[in-house]
C-alpha cells in the first residue's frame, strides 16, 4: 500500500469511528452534521459511512470562516443580538426526532482576533438563548452527539510554525490519527478498551465519597466542593434509549460537577484557551463562594472578561475534570490551540453550565431542583486547562478521610 492509499485508509477509518463509535448512528436515525468549508472531502466520506450504518437522513450545515469573519467585521451592531429562528428550529428537529449531532472542526484559532469583544459576547448570548432546548438535550444526553476535528492550513500553521508549510497539515493529520487511536490495528476495539479504563477510574472515584477537592500548584491554591450526590463520568455516555456514544474524540478525562457556590481560591491556566476565534493565555482567576471575583490575562484579557460577563452563570464553574499529565496527547508535547485536544492533555475546569447527568437523577430534575442542588446554569460552557507535571490534588471524604488523588500531575489512586 503506497503512502496515498495508506492515508486514505486512515481517513476512512476515522470517518467510520466518528459514525460507529462517536455518534454511534442507529438504523433509521437522522444525523445533523455541522462543518466548515474546507472539510468537504472528509465530510463526504462521513456521510457515506452514515448511510452505510443505516442513517435515515443526513443533513450537512456548512459554514465559511471567511464569511463569518466578514460578518463580524461589517454587519450592523443589532444583528449580533439575533439568532435565526429557522436555524434554531433545525436544531430542535434533531431533538424531536431523537437524531444524532456530529460537529466537525477545522477552525483557525485566530479567526476573530481583533473583532469587537462585545459583538462576540452578544452573539454568544443570543445563540445560547435561541438554542436553549438543543443545548439542554446535549447536556442531558437526550441525543447522541460527538465532536471530531481534522486539519486546516491555518490551524496547522498555528500549531507547527517551525515546520515547512508543506509539512504542517500532514503532521497535524498524524497527531490527530494518533490521538483518536487510528494508528492502532483495530481502532474500535482500542476505544472500547480505553473507555473501560476510564470507566474503572470513574468507578474508583465514585466509591470514595468525596466532599471536597484541594488543588495545589504554582499559581493555584483552590478548593472545590462536590455535591453529596455527584457522579464521576467519562466521555462515554448513553441516551435514554440506551444508545451509547462518545461526545469528544479524543477523550482522556473523568469529570463531575462542582457545587456552584463551593469554589474558593485562585487558579492559573497552564495552556492557552482558543475561544471563539481568539486566544486567551496566561490567565488567573480568583473565586469567592463560587463566583469569579478577579480575572487577569497576559493575552486576551478583555475577551476573558466578556466571557465571564456573558450571563450570571458564566462567572461560576460547571465542570471539574481530571486528566493525568502522562497521557497520550500531553506526551505528544503538541499544543493544539483547540480545546477538544488540549483539555485532554490536562486537568481542566469549565466556566458556565453544568451537566445535570453528573448528579444522581440529575437528568430528571426541574430547573428549580437543579438550582437547589447547586448546579450552575449558563448559555456558555468553556473548558480551560490548569494541569501540569507539578500539580497535587487531595480529596476529603464525607467521613473526614484525606486521600491523595494526584501527585506530581498524575493519579495517586
Short mmCIF file of C-alpha atoms in Angstrom, two decimals:
data_model
loop_
_atom_site.label_atom_id
_atom_site.label_comp_id
_atom_site.label_asym_id
_atom_site.label_seq_id
_atom_site.Cartn_x
_atom_site.Cartn_y
_atom_site.Cartn_z
CA UNK A 1 0.00 0.00 0.00
CA UNK A 2 1.52 3.33 -1.05
CA UNK A 3 1.52 6.41 1.15
CA UNK A 4 -1.54 7.94 -0.51
CA UNK A 5 -3.61 4.78 -0.10
CA UNK A 6 -2.39 4.36 3.48
CA UNK A 7 -3.51 7.90 4.27
CA UNK A 8 -6.91 7.43 2.61
CA UNK A 9 -7.38 4.22 4.60
CA UNK A 10 -6.79 6.12 7.84
CA UNK A 11 -9.20 8.87 6.81
CA UNK A 12 -11.87 6.26 6.09
CA UNK A 13 -11.26 4.57 9.45
CA UNK A 14 -11.58 7.97 11.16
CA UNK A 15 -14.92 8.59 9.41
CA UNK A 16 -16.13 5.13 10.44
CA UNK A 17 -15.02 5.80 14.01
CA UNK A 18 -16.94 9.09 14.11
CA UNK A 19 -20.12 7.35 12.90
CA UNK A 20 -19.89 3.95 14.64
CA UNK A 21 -18.26 4.96 17.92
CA UNK A 22 -18.67 8.75 18.15
CA UNK A 23 -22.39 9.30 17.48
CA UNK A 24 -22.97 5.53 17.10
CA UNK A 25 -25.67 6.09 14.47
CA UNK A 26 -28.61 3.72 14.68
CA UNK A 27 -30.77 2.29 11.92
CA UNK A 28 -33.31 4.85 10.64
CA UNK A 29 -31.82 7.65 12.80
CA UNK A 30 -31.39 11.18 11.32
CA UNK A 31 -27.96 12.80 11.50
CA UNK A 32 -27.12 16.52 11.55
CA UNK A 33 -23.52 17.43 10.69
CA UNK A 34 -22.03 20.89 11.27
CA UNK A 35 -18.79 21.51 9.36
CA UNK A 36 -16.69 24.35 7.95
CA UNK A 37 -15.85 24.86 4.28
CA UNK A 38 -12.56 23.08 3.58
CA UNK A 39 -13.63 19.76 5.11
CA UNK A 40 -15.73 18.64 2.12
CA UNK A 41 -13.70 15.54 1.23
CA UNK A 42 -13.82 14.19 4.77
CA UNK A 43 -17.50 15.08 5.27
CA UNK A 44 -18.46 13.24 2.06
CA UNK A 45 -16.82 10.08 3.41
CA UNK A 46 -18.58 10.58 6.78
CA UNK A 47 -21.95 10.94 5.04
CA UNK A 48 -21.41 7.71 3.09
CA UNK A 49 -20.44 5.87 6.26
CA UNK A 50 -23.55 7.22 8.00
CA UNK A 51 -25.83 5.88 5.27
CA UNK A 52 -23.98 2.55 5.26
CA UNK A 53 -24.62 2.36 9.01
CA UNK A 54 -28.36 2.85 8.46
CA UNK A 55 -28.89 6.60 8.87
CA UNK A 56 -32.34 7.74 7.74
CA UNK A 57 -31.30 11.19 6.55
CA UNK A 58 -28.02 13.11 6.76
CA UNK A 59 -28.12 16.89 6.68
CA UNK A 60 -24.89 18.93 6.49
CA UNK A 61 -24.89 22.53 7.72
CA UNK A 62 -21.84 24.24 6.18
CA UNK A 63 -20.25 27.44 7.41
CA UNK A 64 -17.47 29.55 5.89
CA UNK A 65 -14.93 31.05 8.27
CA UNK A 66 -14.02 33.91 5.93
CA UNK A 67 -17.67 34.90 5.60
CA UNK A 68 -18.03 34.59 9.38
CA UNK A 69 -15.10 36.98 9.82
CA UNK A 70 -16.64 39.42 7.32
CA UNK A 71 -19.95 39.21 9.17
CA UNK A 72 -18.32 40.14 12.48
CA UNK A 73 -16.43 42.99 10.81
CA UNK A 74 -19.21 44.53 8.74
CA UNK A 75 -22.70 43.63 9.99
CA UNK A 76 -24.76 46.14 12.00
CA UNK A 77 -24.43 46.01 15.79
CA UNK A 78 -28.04 44.96 16.39
CA UNK A 79 -27.59 41.83 14.25
CA UNK A 80 -25.47 40.24 16.99
CA UNK A 81 -28.44 40.27 19.35
CA UNK A 82 -30.36 37.99 16.97
CA UNK A 83 -30.31 34.31 16.01
CA UNK A 84 -32.27 32.90 13.04
CA UNK A 85 -35.44 31.19 14.26
CA UNK A 86 -35.32 28.76 11.31
CA UNK A 87 -31.83 27.61 12.33
CA UNK A 88 -32.91 27.16 15.95
CA UNK A 89 -35.84 25.13 14.62
CA UNK A 90 -33.49 22.94 12.61
CA UNK A 91 -31.53 22.11 15.75
CA UNK A 92 -34.77 21.28 17.55
CA UNK A 93 -35.65 18.97 14.63
CA UNK A 94 -32.70 16.80 15.73
CA UNK A 95 -34.05 16.72 19.30
CA UNK A 96 -37.65 16.00 18.26
CA UNK A 97 -36.63 13.05 16.07
CA UNK A 98 -34.06 11.75 18.59
CA UNK A 99 -31.42 12.22 15.93
CA UNK A 100 -27.65 12.45 16.25
CA UNK A 101 -25.41 15.52 16.01
CA UNK A 102 -21.82 15.48 14.74
CA UNK A 103 -19.64 18.59 14.87
CA UNK A 104 -16.56 18.55 12.65
CA UNK A 105 -13.97 21.20 13.48
CA UNK A 106 -11.04 22.56 11.47
CA UNK A 107 -11.04 26.04 12.92
CA UNK A 108 -8.48 28.84 12.69
CA UNK A 109 -7.66 29.64 16.36
CA UNK A 110 -7.15 33.32 15.45
CA UNK A 111 -10.24 33.69 13.23
CA UNK A 112 -11.82 36.57 15.20
CA UNK A 113 -8.66 38.19 16.51
CA UNK A 114 -9.21 41.96 16.74
CA UNK A 115 -13.02 41.72 16.50
CA UNK A 116 -15.02 43.87 18.96
CA UNK A 117 -15.46 41.57 22.01
CA UNK A 118 -18.99 42.94 22.57
CA UNK A 119 -20.10 41.54 19.21
CA UNK A 120 -18.81 38.09 20.17
CA UNK A 121 -20.43 38.33 23.63
CA UNK A 122 -23.82 39.44 22.30
CA UNK A 123 -23.95 36.73 19.65
CA UNK A 124 -22.85 34.08 22.15
CA UNK A 125 -25.75 35.05 24.37
CA UNK A 126 -28.29 35.33 21.53
CA UNK A 127 -27.36 31.94 20.10
CA UNK A 128 -27.26 30.34 23.55
CA UNK A 129 -30.75 31.60 24.36
CA UNK A 130 -32.16 30.56 20.97
CA UNK A 131 -30.62 27.08 21.16
CA UNK A 132 -31.54 26.51 24.81
CA UNK A 133 -33.62 23.41 24.09
CA UNK A 134 -30.93 21.90 21.85
CA UNK A 135 -28.14 22.54 24.38
CA UNK A 136 -30.28 21.13 27.18
CA UNK A 137 -30.70 17.94 25.17
CA UNK A 138 -26.92 17.83 24.73
CA UNK A 139 -26.27 18.42 28.44
CA UNK A 140 -28.79 15.76 29.48
CA UNK A 141 -27.60 13.18 26.89
CA UNK A 142 -31.08 13.08 25.32
CA UNK A 143 -29.49 12.74 21.87
CA UNK A 144 -26.22 11.18 20.75
CA UNK A 145 -23.59 13.73 19.79
CA UNK A 146 -19.87 13.91 19.12
CA UNK A 147 -17.11 16.34 18.15
CA UNK A 148 -14.15 15.45 15.93
CA UNK A 149 -11.57 17.62 14.21
CA UNK A 150 -9.48 17.48 11.04
CA UNK A 151 -6.65 19.79 9.94
CA UNK A 152 -6.95 23.05 8.06
CA UNK A 153 -3.98 25.00 6.77
CA UNK A 154 -4.48 27.93 9.17
CA UNK A 155 -4.88 25.65 12.17
CA UNK A 156 -1.78 23.65 11.19
CA UNK A 157 0.16 26.90 10.66
CA UNK A 158 -0.67 27.89 14.25
CA UNK A 159 0.32 24.52 15.73
CA UNK A 160 3.52 23.87 13.72
CA UNK A 161 5.01 27.26 12.70
CA UNK A 162 8.51 25.78 12.90
CA UNK A 163 7.86 23.24 10.11
CA UNK A 164 7.98 23.93 6.36
CA UNK A 165 4.48 24.93 5.27
CA UNK A 166 4.03 21.81 3.15
CA UNK A 167 4.62 19.55 6.18
CA UNK A 168 2.24 21.23 8.62
CA UNK A 169 -1.10 19.74 7.57
CA UNK A 170 0.28 16.17 7.14
CA UNK A 171 1.93 16.41 10.58
CA UNK A 172 -1.33 17.57 12.18
CA UNK A 173 -3.16 14.70 10.49
CA UNK A 174 -0.65 12.27 12.04
CA UNK A 175 -1.13 13.77 15.52
CA UNK A 176 -4.92 13.59 15.20
CA UNK A 177 -4.83 10.00 13.94
CA UNK A 178 -2.69 9.05 16.92
CA UNK A 179 -4.90 10.86 19.44
CA UNK A 180 -8.03 9.02 18.26
CA UNK A 181 -6.24 5.66 18.03
CA UNK A 182 -6.47 5.31 14.25
CA UNK A 183 -2.85 4.10 14.36
CA UNK A 184 -3.99 1.00 16.31
CA UNK A 185 -4.63 -2.26 14.40
CA UNK A 186 -8.31 -2.22 15.47
CA UNK A 187 -9.34 1.34 16.44
CA UNK A 188 -12.85 0.32 17.56
CA UNK A 189 -11.51 -2.33 19.95
CA UNK A 190 -8.84 0.11 21.14
CA UNK A 191 -11.57 2.61 22.00
CA UNK A 192 -13.60 0.02 23.89
CA UNK A 193 -10.54 -0.86 25.96
CA UNK A 194 -9.71 2.81 26.58
CA UNK A 195 -13.25 3.67 27.69
CA UNK A 196 -13.22 0.69 30.06
CA UNK A 197 -10.02 2.03 31.64
CA UNK A 198 -11.61 5.45 32.13
CA UNK A 199 -14.81 3.86 33.48
CA UNK A 200 -12.80 1.91 36.05
CA UNK A 201 -11.16 5.15 37.24
CA UNK A 202 -14.55 6.89 37.46
CA UNK A 203 -15.93 3.97 39.48
CA UNK A 204 -12.95 4.20 41.83
CA UNK A 205 -13.58 7.91 42.40
CA UNK A 206 -17.31 7.30 42.91
CA UNK A 207 -16.52 4.77 45.62
CA UNK A 208 -14.59 7.33 47.69
CA UNK A 209 -17.49 9.58 48.64
CA UNK A 210 -15.52 12.79 48.05
CA UNK A 211 -16.76 16.04 49.57
CA UNK A 212 -14.01 18.49 48.58
CA UNK A 213 -11.03 18.64 46.22
CA UNK A 214 -7.96 20.75 47.06
CA UNK A 215 -5.66 21.81 44.20
CA UNK A 216 -2.07 22.95 44.79
CA UNK A 217 0.37 24.10 42.11
CA UNK A 218 2.37 27.12 41.07
CA UNK A 219 -0.20 29.91 40.90
CA UNK A 220 -3.02 27.61 42.02
CA UNK A 221 -4.49 27.21 45.51
CA UNK A 222 -8.09 26.15 45.06
CA UNK A 223 -10.80 24.22 46.89
CA UNK A 224 -13.83 22.78 45.11
CA UNK A 225 -16.84 21.38 46.93
CA UNK A 226 -18.66 18.42 45.36
CA UNK A 227 -22.33 17.62 45.92
CA UNK A 228 -23.07 14.57 48.04
CA UNK A 229 -24.94 13.08 45.04
CA UNK A 230 -22.20 13.83 42.49
CA UNK A 231 -21.19 11.19 39.94
CA UNK A 232 -17.87 10.91 38.09
CA UNK A 233 -18.42 10.21 34.39
CA UNK A 234 -16.31 9.56 31.29
CA UNK A 235 -16.59 10.69 27.68
CA UNK A 236 -18.76 7.62 27.03
CA UNK A 237 -22.44 8.44 27.53
CA UNK A 238 -25.82 6.87 26.85
CA UNK A 239 -29.18 8.27 25.73
CA UNK A 240 -32.44 7.32 27.50
CA UNK A 241 -32.95 4.81 24.65
CA UNK A 242 -29.65 3.13 25.57
CA UNK A 243 -27.68 4.44 22.58
CA UNK A 244 -24.01 4.62 23.60
CA UNK A 245 -21.91 7.45 22.20
CA UNK A 246 -18.62 9.30 22.82
CA UNK A 247 -19.06 13.07 22.92
CA UNK A 248 -15.41 14.05 22.42
CA UNK A 249 -12.91 12.22 20.27
CA UNK A 250 -10.27 12.21 21.66
CA UNK A 251 -11.18 11.91 25.33
CA UNK A 252 -8.92 11.19 28.29
CA UNK A 253 -10.99 12.69 31.13
CA UNK A 254 -13.17 11.69 34.03
CA UNK A 255 -15.37 14.56 35.14
CA UNK A 256 -18.07 15.68 37.55
CA UNK A 257 -19.86 18.82 38.67
CA UNK A 258 -18.87 21.28 41.44
CA UNK A 259 -21.31 22.91 43.84
CA UNK A 260 -21.95 26.31 42.25
CA UNK A 261 -21.12 28.30 45.40
CA UNK A 262 -18.47 25.88 46.69
CA UNK A 263 -15.35 27.08 44.83
CA UNK A 264 -12.77 29.23 46.66
CA UNK A 265 -9.20 30.33 45.95
CA UNK A 266 -7.06 31.06 42.92
CA UNK A 267 -6.31 29.04 39.81
CA UNK A 268 -3.85 29.71 36.96
CA UNK A 269 -4.16 28.48 33.39
CA UNK A 270 -1.40 26.24 32.07
CA UNK A 271 -2.33 26.23 28.36
CA UNK A 272 -3.81 28.86 26.04
CA UNK A 273 -7.58 28.82 25.58
CA UNK A 274 -8.80 29.11 21.97
CA UNK A 275 -12.19 30.75 22.42
CA UNK A 276 -14.44 31.96 19.59
CA UNK A 277 -11.59 32.72 17.22
CA UNK A 278 -9.39 34.34 19.89
CA UNK A 279 -6.57 33.04 22.06
CA UNK A 280 -6.63 33.76 25.81
CA UNK A 281 -3.39 32.94 27.59
CA UNK A 282 -1.63 33.33 30.94
CA UNK A 283 -4.81 33.93 32.89
CA UNK A 284 -5.53 33.81 36.60
CA UNK A 285 -8.99 33.54 38.19
CA UNK A 286 -9.95 34.13 41.82
CA UNK A 287 -13.12 32.57 43.25
CA UNK A 288 -15.09 33.54 46.33
CA UNK A 289 -18.08 31.34 47.19
CA UNK A 290 -18.08 30.04 43.64
CA UNK A 291 -18.03 33.38 41.85
CA UNK A 292 -15.10 34.69 39.81
CA UNK A 293 -14.25 37.94 41.59
CA UNK A 294 -10.93 38.70 39.85
CA UNK A 295 -9.67 37.83 36.38
CA UNK A 296 -6.46 38.78 34.58
CA UNK A 297 -4.70 37.51 31.45
CA UNK A 298 -1.42 38.15 29.66
CA UNK A 299 -3.23 37.77 26.31
CA UNK A 300 -6.92 38.29 25.58
CA UNK A 301 -7.92 39.77 28.94
CA UNK A 302 -10.83 41.76 27.50
CA UNK A 303 -12.17 38.64 25.76
CA UNK A 304 -11.86 36.71 29.03
CA UNK A 305 -13.77 39.37 30.94
CA UNK A 306 -16.52 39.44 28.32
CA UNK A 307 -16.80 35.64 28.52
CA UNK A 308 -17.27 35.83 32.29
CA UNK A 309 -19.91 38.57 31.82
CA UNK A 310 -21.99 36.60 29.28
CA UNK A 311 -24.62 35.89 31.92
CA UNK A 312 -24.84 35.31 35.69
CA UNK A 313 -23.75 31.68 35.43
CA UNK A 314 -20.68 32.47 33.32
CA UNK A 315 -18.92 33.71 36.47
CA UNK A 316 -19.22 30.25 38.09
CA UNK A 317 -17.91 26.77 37.32
CA UNK A 318 -19.91 23.95 35.77
CA UNK A 319 -17.36 21.13 35.44
CA UNK A 320 -14.35 19.59 37.18
CA UNK A 321 -12.28 17.21 35.02
CA UNK A 322 -9.26 15.09 35.87
CA UNK A 323 -6.66 14.12 33.24
CA UNK A 324 -3.20 12.78 34.13
CA UNK A 325 -0.20 14.72 32.83
CA UNK A 326 1.17 11.45 31.45
CA UNK A 327 -1.46 10.84 28.79
CA UNK A 328 -1.16 10.40 25.01
CA UNK A 329 -1.94 13.99 23.98
CA UNK A 330 0.17 15.51 26.75
CA UNK A 331 3.04 13.13 25.98
CA UNK A 332 3.00 14.25 22.34
CA UNK A 333 4.22 17.67 23.50
CA UNK A 334 1.93 19.36 20.96
CA UNK A 335 -0.06 22.46 21.89
CA UNK A 336 -3.12 22.18 19.64
CA UNK A 337 -4.78 25.56 20.27
CA UNK A 338 -8.02 23.58 20.20
CA UNK A 339 -9.87 22.74 23.41
CA UNK A 340 -11.01 19.36 22.07
CA UNK A 341 -7.37 18.24 22.22
CA UNK A 342 -5.77 20.48 24.83
CA UNK A 343 -8.38 19.69 27.50
CA UNK A 344 -7.44 16.02 27.12
CA UNK A 345 -3.82 16.77 27.93
CA UNK A 346 -4.53 18.49 31.23
CA UNK A 347 -6.68 18.73 34.31
CA UNK A 348 -9.30 21.31 33.47
CA UNK A 349 -12.32 23.21 34.72
CA UNK A 350 -15.25 24.70 32.78
CA UNK A 351 -16.76 28.13 33.13
CA UNK A 352 -20.54 28.11 32.77
CA UNK A 353 -23.21 25.44 32.53
CA UNK A 354 -23.03 22.13 34.34
CA UNK A 355 -24.01 18.68 33.12
CA UNK A 356 -27.03 17.52 35.16
CA UNK A 357 -26.04 13.92 34.37
CA UNK A 358 -23.21 14.39 36.91
CA UNK A 359 -25.77 14.39 39.74
CA UNK A 360 -27.76 11.30 40.70
CA UNK A 361 -31.10 11.54 38.85
CA UNK A 362 -30.00 14.97 37.58
CA UNK A 363 -31.44 14.49 34.10
CA UNK A 364 -34.99 14.32 35.50
CA UNK A 365 -34.67 17.32 37.84
CA UNK A 366 -36.51 20.55 37.11
CA UNK A 367 -34.56 23.80 36.68
CA UNK A 368 -35.54 24.80 40.23
CA UNK A 369 -34.40 21.46 41.66
CA UNK A 370 -31.07 21.72 39.85
CA UNK A 371 -30.53 25.16 41.34
CA UNK A 372 -31.37 23.83 44.80
CA UNK A 373 -28.71 21.15 44.37
CA UNK A 374 -26.10 23.75 43.42
CA UNK A 375 -25.91 23.09 39.66
CA UNK A 376 -24.83 26.07 37.56
CA UNK A 377 -26.86 27.32 34.57
CA UNK A 378 -25.41 29.40 31.73
CA UNK A 379 -25.52 29.75 27.94
CA UNK A 380 -21.75 29.11 27.89
CA UNK A 381 -19.64 26.09 28.78
CA UNK A 382 -15.96 26.78 28.22
CA UNK A 383 -13.20 24.41 29.35
CA UNK A 384 -9.81 25.81 30.38
CA UNK A 385 -6.65 23.94 31.24
CA UNK A 386 -4.99 24.07 34.68
CA UNK A 387 -2.97 20.83 34.94
CA UNK A 388 0.81 20.41 34.98
CA UNK A 389 3.57 17.96 35.91
CA UNK A 390 3.71 19.50 39.41
CA UNK A 391 0.01 19.63 40.36
CA UNK A 392 -1.13 17.91 43.55
CA UNK A 393 -4.80 17.25 44.33
CA UNK A 394 -6.15 15.98 47.64
CA UNK A 395 -9.67 14.80 48.30
CA UNK A 396 -11.51 14.97 51.60
CA UNK A 397 -14.29 12.42 52.01
CA UNK A 398 -17.61 12.88 53.80
CA UNK A 399 -16.25 10.69 56.62
CA UNK A 400 -13.24 13.02 57.04
CA UNK A 401 -10.60 10.87 55.33
CA UNK A 402 -7.99 12.76 53.33
CA UNK A 403 -6.90 10.94 50.18
CA UNK A 404 -4.18 11.90 47.66
CA UNK A 405 -5.87 11.99 44.25
CA UNK A 406 -3.00 13.43 42.15
CA UNK A 407 0.70 13.70 42.88
CA UNK A 408 3.09 15.47 40.50
CA UNK A 409 0.43 15.70 37.83
CA UNK A 410 -0.59 12.03 37.79
CA UNK A 411 -3.01 9.68 39.51
CA UNK A 412 -2.18 8.80 43.10
CA UNK A 413 -5.10 6.37 43.46
#
